[in-house]
């Protein structure tokens, strides 16, 4: 299994497992052999369309077996799959597609009309309406085959596939692409600037799968639940692609729904799943949380942002280890991780370097930081990106000296466990002292009346910057700013205490759900100005 090229993972499992279930989706089971045939059909359609090495196939849709089949079809053709974030607006998609110049743009019915009307696909791009293998109920509409009219000039998926009929799986292959052939083009969330296209090779996905197998102790007996969007490397690569390589059965949901997640865990006896903090919050707020049968779960993986200890303790209280992953789109994403037997002893840590990965912490001069000292987290390994799409300057900066420079700050403890402190550019310097926003946020996030918060620096004539906390109260709660400010007494040094605390209804976020700190700073400035003018 380990030496099987990525392009052959599903076919290798099909040869061993036949029609044993590879995927469960929309109430149906899809066997390994059927899944492999779907890949062959998609690869043959790409071949018929003249799509081969280096070509880009853009995909706009919720999670579906067809989307996964296209990933492996691209691998067999030497092409790149570009999964688009369906939470973005058409103008954002248009900018990304203009940069990527895809040969094919595939969209599901709920996105196709708006995409066509906005002209998101560049001139010359073949546009296809995918109306098979989707979960219409999750889309809130009937399947396209039940009456949806494709945009003018868009063939249906069945017609696109039919064009490749008769070629056969072998004929559709581009001839054993090199493992370093680019396979995945994923755009960053843009939480710290303009989104960039990250190029990941088939070998990077294979190395990431090695790390996941080690992290989760994956075996073919595992049953994995995927609810995160597959356009995000966390949804695609923390468990989904590694599980399919390992021969696990993957229950795939078109989109996250707490009730459906509880149902799947109990019905399918799920052993492993990934839930980011926002999903965990939704699960815990649900009436089923206290009594749900979670006994089949070996662990829950989480990451994508700083994880409040309150959430970790709540999951552990249900008898399930919560294991953190740290990484980025550029690292596929598993760069560091906890194992289940470390979860309680190292609560709050992002674990040690993942299998096959090296980590460094460097200071501002680029020298290795001492144990316990905070600095930039650097990553090296096969799972690191090839670079940014058509952006050699940004690639050279990010991959200087052969290490990926993450822009995140963190420190290593005496055992080599990583503790993430936050984004370097978010560091607040007040009176010459460095203040990590994550450390200040952790105090607030421990309070039961706080749903979420963001800590930013604001210019100050005396101190250079002062700490400002922007807080979203939990539903039904009305905490006072004075009480929340008092939480810091005796817990953090005085220079780390927020000088102002603002209560808001919601934090500004990217389409992927990450907090946009620049927008938080702007919001804080406006609110403080309004308060000053009100006093005046």
JSON list of N, CA and C in Angstrom, two decimals, residues 188-193 196 304-306 326-330 374-377 388 398 404-410 419-429 434-439 441 455 514-518 521:
[
{"chain": "A", "resi": 188, "resn": "UNK", "atom": "N", "xyz": [-5.46, 29.72, -0.62]},
{"chain": "A", "resi": 188, "resn": "UNK", "atom": "CA", "xyz": [-5.46, 30.03, 0.81]},
{"chain": "A", "resi": 188, "resn": "UNK", "atom": "C", "xyz": [-6.70, 30.84, 1.15]},
{"chain": "A", "resi": 189, "resn": "UNK", "atom": "N", "xyz": [-6.99, 30.93, 2.44]},
{"chain": "A", "resi": 189, "resn": "UNK", "atom": "CA", "xyz": [-8.21, 31.60, 2.89]},
{"chain": "A", "resi": 189, "resn": "UNK", "atom": "C", "xyz": [-8.15, 33.10, 2.75]},
{"chain": "A", "resi": 190, "resn": "UNK", "atom": "N", "xyz": [-6.94, 33.66, 2.64]},
{"chain": "A", "resi": 190, "resn": "UNK", "atom": "CA", "xyz": [-6.83, 35.11, 2.53]},
{"chain": "A", "resi": 190, "resn": "UNK", "atom": "C", "xyz": [-6.99, 35.84, 3.85]},
{"chain": "A", "resi": 191, "resn": "UNK", "atom": "N", "xyz": [-6.78, 35.12, 4.98]},
{"chain": "A", "resi": 191, "resn": "UNK", "atom": "CA", "xyz": [-6.96, 35.76, 6.29]},
{"chain": "A", "resi": 191, "resn": "UNK", "atom": "C", "xyz": [-5.89, 36.81, 6.56]},
{"chain": "A", "resi": 192, "resn": "UNK", "atom": "N", "xyz": [-4.76, 36.73, 5.84]},
{"chain": "A", "resi": 192, "resn": "UNK", "atom": "CA", "xyz": [-3.69, 37.71, 6.06]},
{"chain": "A", "resi": 192, "resn": "UNK", "atom": "C", "xyz": [-3.33, 38.43, 4.78]},
{"chain": "A", "resi": 193, "resn": "UNK", "atom": "N", "xyz": [-4.19, 38.43, 3.79]},
{"chain": "A", "resi": 193, "resn": "UNK", "atom": "CA", "xyz": [-3.91, 39.11, 2.54]},
{"chain": "A", "resi": 193, "resn": "UNK", "atom": "C", "xyz": [-4.61, 38.45, 1.37]},
{"chain": "A", "resi": 196, "resn": "UNK", "atom": "N", "xyz": [-3.73, 33.05, -2.25]},
{"chain": "A", "resi": 196, "resn": "UNK", "atom": "CA", "xyz": [-2.70, 32.57, -3.17]},
{"chain": "A", "resi": 196, "resn": "UNK", "atom": "C", "xyz": [-2.97, 31.11, -3.50]},
{"chain": "A", "resi": 304, "resn": "UNK", "atom": "N", "xyz": [-7.04, 24.21, 12.57]},
{"chain": "A", "resi": 304, "resn": "UNK", "atom": "CA", "xyz": [-7.35, 25.38, 11.72]},
{"chain": "A", "resi": 304, "resn": "UNK", "atom": "C", "xyz": [-7.26, 26.70, 12.46]},
{"chain": "A", "resi": 305, "resn": "UNK", "atom": "N", "xyz": [-7.32, 26.68, 13.78]},
{"chain": "A", "resi": 305, "resn": "UNK", "atom": "CA", "xyz": [-7.19, 27.90, 14.58]},
{"chain": "A", "resi": 305, "resn": "UNK", "atom": "C", "xyz": [-6.81, 27.50, 16.00]},
{"chain": "A", "resi": 306, "resn": "UNK", "atom": "N", "xyz": [-6.52, 28.48, 16.85]},
{"chain": "A", "resi": 306, "resn": "UNK", "atom": "CA", "xyz": [-6.23, 28.19, 18.25]},
{"chain": "A", "resi": 306, "resn": "UNK", "atom": "C", "xyz": [-7.47, 27.52, 18.87]},
{"chain": "A", "resi": 326, "resn": "UNK", "atom": "N", "xyz": [-1.59, 20.93, 13.63]},
{"chain": "A", "resi": 326, "resn": "UNK", "atom": "CA", "xyz": [-1.19, 22.27, 13.19]},
{"chain": "A", "resi": 326, "resn": "UNK", "atom": "C", "xyz": [-0.57, 22.15, 11.80]},
{"chain": "A", "resi": 327, "resn": "UNK", "atom": "N", "xyz": [-0.88, 23.11, 10.98]},
{"chain": "A", "resi": 327, "resn": "UNK", "atom": "CA", "xyz": [-0.31, 23.16, 9.64]},
{"chain": "A", "resi": 327, "resn": "UNK", "atom": "C", "xyz": [-0.97, 24.26, 8.85]},
{"chain": "A", "resi": 328, "resn": "UNK", "atom": "N", "xyz": [-0.86, 24.17, 7.55]},
{"chain": "A", "resi": 328, "resn": "UNK", "atom": "CA", "xyz": [-1.40, 25.19, 6.66]},
{"chain": "A", "resi": 328, "resn": "UNK", "atom": "C", "xyz": [-1.71, 24.54, 5.33]},
{"chain": "A", "resi": 329, "resn": "UNK", "atom": "N", "xyz": [-2.42, 25.29, 4.48]},
{"chain": "A", "resi": 329, "resn": "UNK", "atom": "CA", "xyz": [-2.65, 24.78, 3.13]},
{"chain": "A", "resi": 329, "resn": "UNK", "atom": "C", "xyz": [-1.32, 24.40, 2.49]},
{"chain": "A", "resi": 330, "resn": "UNK", "atom": "N", "xyz": [-0.29, 25.18, 2.76]},
{"chain": "A", "resi": 330, "resn": "UNK", "atom": "CA", "xyz": [1.04, 24.96, 2.17]},
{"chain": "A", "resi": 330, "resn": "UNK", "atom": "C", "xyz": [1.72, 23.69, 2.66]},
{"chain": "A", "resi": 374, "resn": "UNK", "atom": "N", "xyz": [9.68, 31.91, 21.96]},
{"chain": "A", "resi": 374, "resn": "UNK", "atom": "CA", "xyz": [8.77, 32.01, 20.82]},
{"chain": "A", "resi": 374, "resn": "UNK", "atom": "C", "xyz": [9.49, 32.53, 19.59]},
{"chain": "A", "resi": 375, "resn": "UNK", "atom": "N", "xyz": [9.10, 32.01, 18.43]},
{"chain": "A", "resi": 375, "resn": "UNK", "atom": "CA", "xyz": [9.65, 32.46, 17.16]},
{"chain": "A", "resi": 375, "resn": "UNK", "atom": "C", "xyz": [8.80, 31.95, 16.02]},
{"chain": "A", "resi": 376, "resn": "UNK", "atom": "N", "xyz": [9.26, 32.17, 14.80]},
{"chain": "A", "resi": 376, "resn": "UNK", "atom": "CA", "xyz": [8.48, 31.71, 13.65]},
{"chain": "A", "resi": 376, "resn": "UNK", "atom": "C", "xyz": [8.64, 30.20, 13.48]},
{"chain": "A", "resi": 377, "resn": "UNK", "atom": "N", "xyz": [7.52, 29.54, 13.14]},
{"chain": "A", "resi": 377, "resn": "UNK", "atom": "CA", "xyz": [7.52, 28.10, 12.92]},
{"chain": "A", "resi": 377, "resn": "UNK", "atom": "C", "xyz": [7.87, 27.83, 11.45]},
{"chain": "A", "resi": 388, "resn": "UNK", "atom": "N", "xyz": [3.68, 28.71, -4.95]},
{"chain": "A", "resi": 388, "resn": "UNK", "atom": "CA", "xyz": [2.43, 29.38, -5.25]},
{"chain": "A", "resi": 388, "resn": "UNK", "atom": "C", "xyz": [2.26, 29.46, -6.77]},
{"chain": "A", "resi": 398, "resn": "UNK", "atom": "N", "xyz": [8.47, 32.33, 0.68]},
{"chain": "A", "resi": 398, "resn": "UNK", "atom": "CA", "xyz": [7.85, 31.36, 1.59]},
{"chain": "A", "resi": 398, "resn": "UNK", "atom": "C", "xyz": [8.73, 30.13, 1.79]},
{"chain": "A", "resi": 404, "resn": "UNK", "atom": "N", "xyz": [9.58, 25.96, 4.67]},
{"chain": "A", "resi": 404, "resn": "UNK", "atom": "CA", "xyz": [8.37, 26.77, 4.55]},
{"chain": "A", "resi": 404, "resn": "UNK", "atom": "C", "xyz": [8.27, 27.68, 5.76]},
{"chain": "A", "resi": 405, "resn": "UNK", "atom": "N", "xyz": [8.22, 28.99, 5.51]},
{"chain": "A", "resi": 405, "resn": "UNK", "atom": "CA", "xyz": [8.09, 30.00, 6.57]},
{"chain": "A", "resi": 405, "resn": "UNK", "atom": "C", "xyz": [6.61, 30.27, 6.78]},
{"chain": "A", "resi": 406, "resn": "UNK", "atom": "N", "xyz": [6.08, 29.77, 7.89]},
{"chain": "A", "resi": 406, "resn": "UNK", "atom": "CA", "xyz": [4.63, 29.74, 8.09]},
{"chain": "A", "resi": 406, "resn": "UNK", "atom": "C", "xyz": [4.01, 31.09, 8.42]},
{"chain": "A", "resi": 407, "resn": "UNK", "atom": "N", "xyz": [4.79, 31.99, 9.02]},
{"chain": "A", "resi": 407, "resn": "UNK", "atom": "CA", "xyz": [4.20, 33.24, 9.50]},
{"chain": "A", "resi": 407, "resn": "UNK", "atom": "C", "xyz": [3.52, 33.08, 10.84]},
{"chain": "A", "resi": 408, "resn": "UNK", "atom": "N", "xyz": [3.46, 31.85, 11.36]},
{"chain": "A", "resi": 408, "resn": "UNK", "atom": "CA", "xyz": [2.92, 31.60, 12.69]},
{"chain": "A", "resi": 408, "resn": "UNK", "atom": "C", "xyz": [4.06, 31.61, 13.71]},
{"chain": "A", "resi": 409, "resn": "UNK", "atom": "N", "xyz": [3.75, 32.07, 14.91]},
{"chain": "A", "resi": 409, "resn": "UNK", "atom": "CA", "xyz": [4.74, 32.04, 15.99]},
{"chain": "A", "resi": 409, "resn": "UNK", "atom": "C", "xyz": [4.38, 30.91, 16.95]},
{"chain": "A", "resi": 410, "resn": "UNK", "atom": "N", "xyz": [5.42, 30.31, 17.51]},
{"chain": "A", "resi": 410, "resn": "UNK", "atom": "CA", "xyz": [5.20, 29.24, 18.46]},
{"chain": "A", "resi": 410, "resn": "UNK", "atom": "C", "xyz": [6.47, 28.93, 19.21]},
{"chain": "A", "resi": 419, "resn": "UNK", "atom": "N", "xyz": [3.75, 24.50, 20.75]},
{"chain": "A", "resi": 419, "resn": "UNK", "atom": "CA", "xyz": [2.68, 25.34, 21.29]},
{"chain": "A", "resi": 419, "resn": "UNK", "atom": "C", "xyz": [2.59, 26.56, 20.38]},
{"chain": "A", "resi": 420, "resn": "UNK", "atom": "N", "xyz": [1.44, 26.72, 19.74]},
{"chain": "A", "resi": 420, "resn": "UNK", "atom": "CA", "xyz": [1.26, 27.80, 18.77]},
{"chain": "A", "resi": 420, "resn": "UNK", "atom": "C", "xyz": [0.83, 29.07, 19.51]},
{"chain": "A", "resi": 421, "resn": "UNK", "atom": "N", "xyz": [1.57, 30.15, 19.28]},
{"chain": "A", "resi": 421, "resn": "UNK", "atom": "CA", "xyz": [1.31, 31.41, 19.98]},
{"chain": "A", "resi": 421, "resn": "UNK", "atom": "C", "xyz": [0.44, 32.37, 19.17]},
{"chain": "A", "resi": 422, "resn": "UNK", "atom": "N", "xyz": [0.38, 32.20, 17.86]},
{"chain": "A", "resi": 422, "resn": "UNK", "atom": "CA", "xyz": [-0.44, 33.08, 17.03]},
{"chain": "A", "resi": 422, "resn": "UNK", "atom": "C", "xyz": [0.29, 33.45, 15.75]},
{"chain": "A", "resi": 423, "resn": "UNK", "atom": "N", "xyz": [-0.23, 34.45, 15.05]},
{"chain": "A", "resi": 423, "resn": "UNK", "atom": "CA", "xyz": [0.41, 34.94, 13.83]},
{"chain": "A", "resi": 423, "resn": "UNK", "atom": "C", "xyz": [1.46, 35.97, 14.19]},
{"chain": "A", "resi": 424, "resn": "UNK", "atom": "N", "xyz": [2.61, 35.89, 13.51]},
{"chain": "A", "resi": 424, "resn": "UNK", "atom": "CA", "xyz": [3.67, 36.86, 13.79]},
{"chain": "A", "resi": 424, "resn": "UNK", "atom": "C", "xyz": [3.21, 38.29, 13.57]},
{"chain": "A", "resi": 425, "resn": "UNK", "atom": "N", "xyz": [2.48, 38.50, 12.48]},
{"chain": "A", "resi": 425, "resn": "UNK", "atom": "CA", "xyz": [2.06, 39.87, 12.17]},
{"chain": "A", "resi": 425, "resn": "UNK", "atom": "C", "xyz": [1.01, 40.38, 13.15]},
{"chain": "A", "resi": 426, "resn": "UNK", "atom": "N", "xyz": [0.41, 39.47, 13.93]},
{"chain": "A", "resi": 426, "resn": "UNK", "atom": "CA", "xyz": [-0.58, 39.87, 14.91]},
{"chain": "A", "resi": 426, "resn": "UNK", "atom": "C", "xyz": [0.04, 40.22, 16.26]},
{"chain": "A", "resi": 427, "resn": "UNK", "atom": "N", "xyz": [1.33, 39.94, 16.42]},
{"chain": "A", "resi": 427, "resn": "UNK", "atom": "CA", "xyz": [2.00, 40.20, 17.70]},
{"chain": "A", "resi": 427, "resn": "UNK", "atom": "C", "xyz": [1.86, 41.68, 18.07]},
{"chain": "A", "resi": 428, "resn": "UNK", "atom": "N", "xyz": [1.51, 41.94, 19.32]},
{"chain": "A", "resi": 428, "resn": "UNK", "atom": "CA", "xyz": [1.33, 43.30, 19.82]},
{"chain": "A", "resi": 428, "resn": "UNK", "atom": "C", "xyz": [2.58, 43.69, 20.61]},
{"chain": "A", "resi": 429, "resn": "UNK", "atom": "N", "xyz": [3.12, 44.86, 20.33]},
{"chain": "A", "resi": 429, "resn": "UNK", "atom": "CA", "xyz": [4.29, 45.35, 21.07]},
{"chain": "A", "resi": 429, "resn": "UNK", "atom": "C", "xyz": [3.84, 46.56, 21.89]},
{"chain": "A", "resi": 434, "resn": "UNK", "atom": "N", "xyz": [6.51, 42.16, 24.05]},
{"chain": "A", "resi": 434, "resn": "UNK", "atom": "CA", "xyz": [5.69, 41.41, 23.10]},
{"chain": "A", "resi": 434, "resn": "UNK", "atom": "C", "xyz": [4.49, 40.78, 23.81]},
{"chain": "A", "resi": 435, "resn": "UNK", "atom": "N", "xyz": [3.33, 40.94, 23.21]},
{"chain": "A", "resi": 435, "resn": "UNK", "atom": "CA", "xyz": [2.10, 40.35, 23.75]},
{"chain": "A", "resi": 435, "resn": "UNK", "atom": "C", "xyz": [1.51, 39.45, 22.68]},
{"chain": "A", "resi": 436, "resn": "UNK", "atom": "N", "xyz": [1.33, 38.17, 23.00]},
{"chain": "A", "resi": 436, "resn": "UNK", "atom": "CA", "xyz": [0.71, 37.23, 22.07]},
{"chain": "A", "resi": 436, "resn": "UNK", "atom": "C", "xyz": [-0.81, 37.33, 22.20]},
{"chain": "A", "resi": 437, "resn": "UNK", "atom": "N", "xyz": [-1.51, 37.69, 21.12]},
{"chain": "A", "resi": 437, "resn": "UNK", "atom": "CA", "xyz": [-2.98, 37.77, 21.21]},
{"chain": "A", "resi": 437, "resn": "UNK", "atom": "C", "xyz": [-3.61, 36.45, 21.66]},
{"chain": "A", "resi": 438, "resn": "UNK", "atom": "N", "xyz": [-3.04, 35.32, 21.21]},
{"chain": "A", "resi": 438, "resn": "UNK", "atom": "CA", "xyz": [-3.62, 34.02, 21.57]},
{"chain": "A", "resi": 438, "resn": "UNK", "atom": "C", "xyz": [-3.63, 33.81, 23.08]},
{"chain": "A", "resi": 439, "resn": "UNK", "atom": "N", "xyz": [-2.58, 34.27, 23.76]},
{"chain": "A", "resi": 439, "resn": "UNK", "atom": "CA", "xyz": [-2.50, 34.12, 25.21]},
{"chain": "A", "resi": 439, "resn": "UNK", "atom": "C", "xyz": [-3.58, 34.95, 25.91]},
{"chain": "A", "resi": 441, "resn": "UNK", "atom": "N", "xyz": [-6.42, 35.97, 24.44]},
{"chain": "A", "resi": 441, "resn": "UNK", "atom": "CA", "xyz": [-7.72, 35.40, 24.04]},
{"chain": "A", "resi": 441, "resn": "UNK", "atom": "C", "xyz": [-8.08, 34.18, 24.87]},
{"chain": "A", "resi": 455, "resn": "UNK", "atom": "N", "xyz": [-8.23, 39.44, 19.88]},
{"chain": "A", "resi": 455, "resn": "UNK", "atom": "CA", "xyz": [-7.43, 40.47, 20.55]},
{"chain": "A", "resi": 455, "resn": "UNK", "atom": "C", "xyz": [-6.50, 41.10, 19.53]},
{"chain": "A", "resi": 514, "resn": "UNK", "atom": "N", "xyz": [-12.19, 31.77, 9.13]},
{"chain": "A", "resi": 514, "resn": "UNK", "atom": "CA", "xyz": [-11.11, 32.29, 9.97]},
{"chain": "A", "resi": 514, "resn": "UNK", "atom": "C", "xyz": [-11.33, 33.77, 10.23]},
{"chain": "A", "resi": 515, "resn": "UNK", "atom": "N", "xyz": [-10.98, 34.19, 11.43]},
{"chain": "A", "resi": 515, "resn": "UNK", "atom": "CA", "xyz": [-11.16, 35.60, 11.80]},
{"chain": "A", "resi": 515, "resn": "UNK", "atom": "C", "xyz": [-10.16, 36.46, 11.01]},
{"chain": "A", "resi": 516, "resn": "UNK", "atom": "N", "xyz": [-10.65, 37.54, 10.44]},
{"chain": "A", "resi": 516, "resn": "UNK", "atom": "CA", "xyz": [-9.79, 38.49, 9.72]},
{"chain": "A", "resi": 516, "resn": "UNK", "atom": "C", "xyz": [-9.34, 39.56, 10.70]},
{"chain": "A", "resi": 517, "resn": "UNK", "atom": "N", "xyz": [-8.11, 39.44, 11.18]},
{"chain": "A", "resi": 517, "resn": "UNK", "atom": "CA", "xyz": [-7.62, 40.35, 12.21]},
{"chain": "A", "resi": 517, "resn": "UNK", "atom": "C", "xyz": [-7.55, 41.80, 11.70]},
{"chain": "A", "resi": 518, "resn": "UNK", "atom": "N", "xyz": [-7.22, 41.99, 10.42]},
{"chain": "A", "resi": 518, "resn": "UNK", "atom": "CA", "xyz": [-7.18, 43.36, 9.90]},
{"chain": "A", "resi": 518, "resn": "UNK", "atom": "C", "xyz": [-8.55, 44.01, 10.00]},
{"chain": "A", "resi": 521, "resn": "UNK", "atom": "N", "xyz": [-9.27, 44.92, 13.58]},
{"chain": "A", "resi": 521, "resn": "UNK", "atom": "CA", "xyz": [-8.62, 46.18, 13.95]},
{"chain": "A", "resi": 521, "resn": "UNK", "atom": "C", "xyz": [-9.43, 47.37, 13.47]}
]
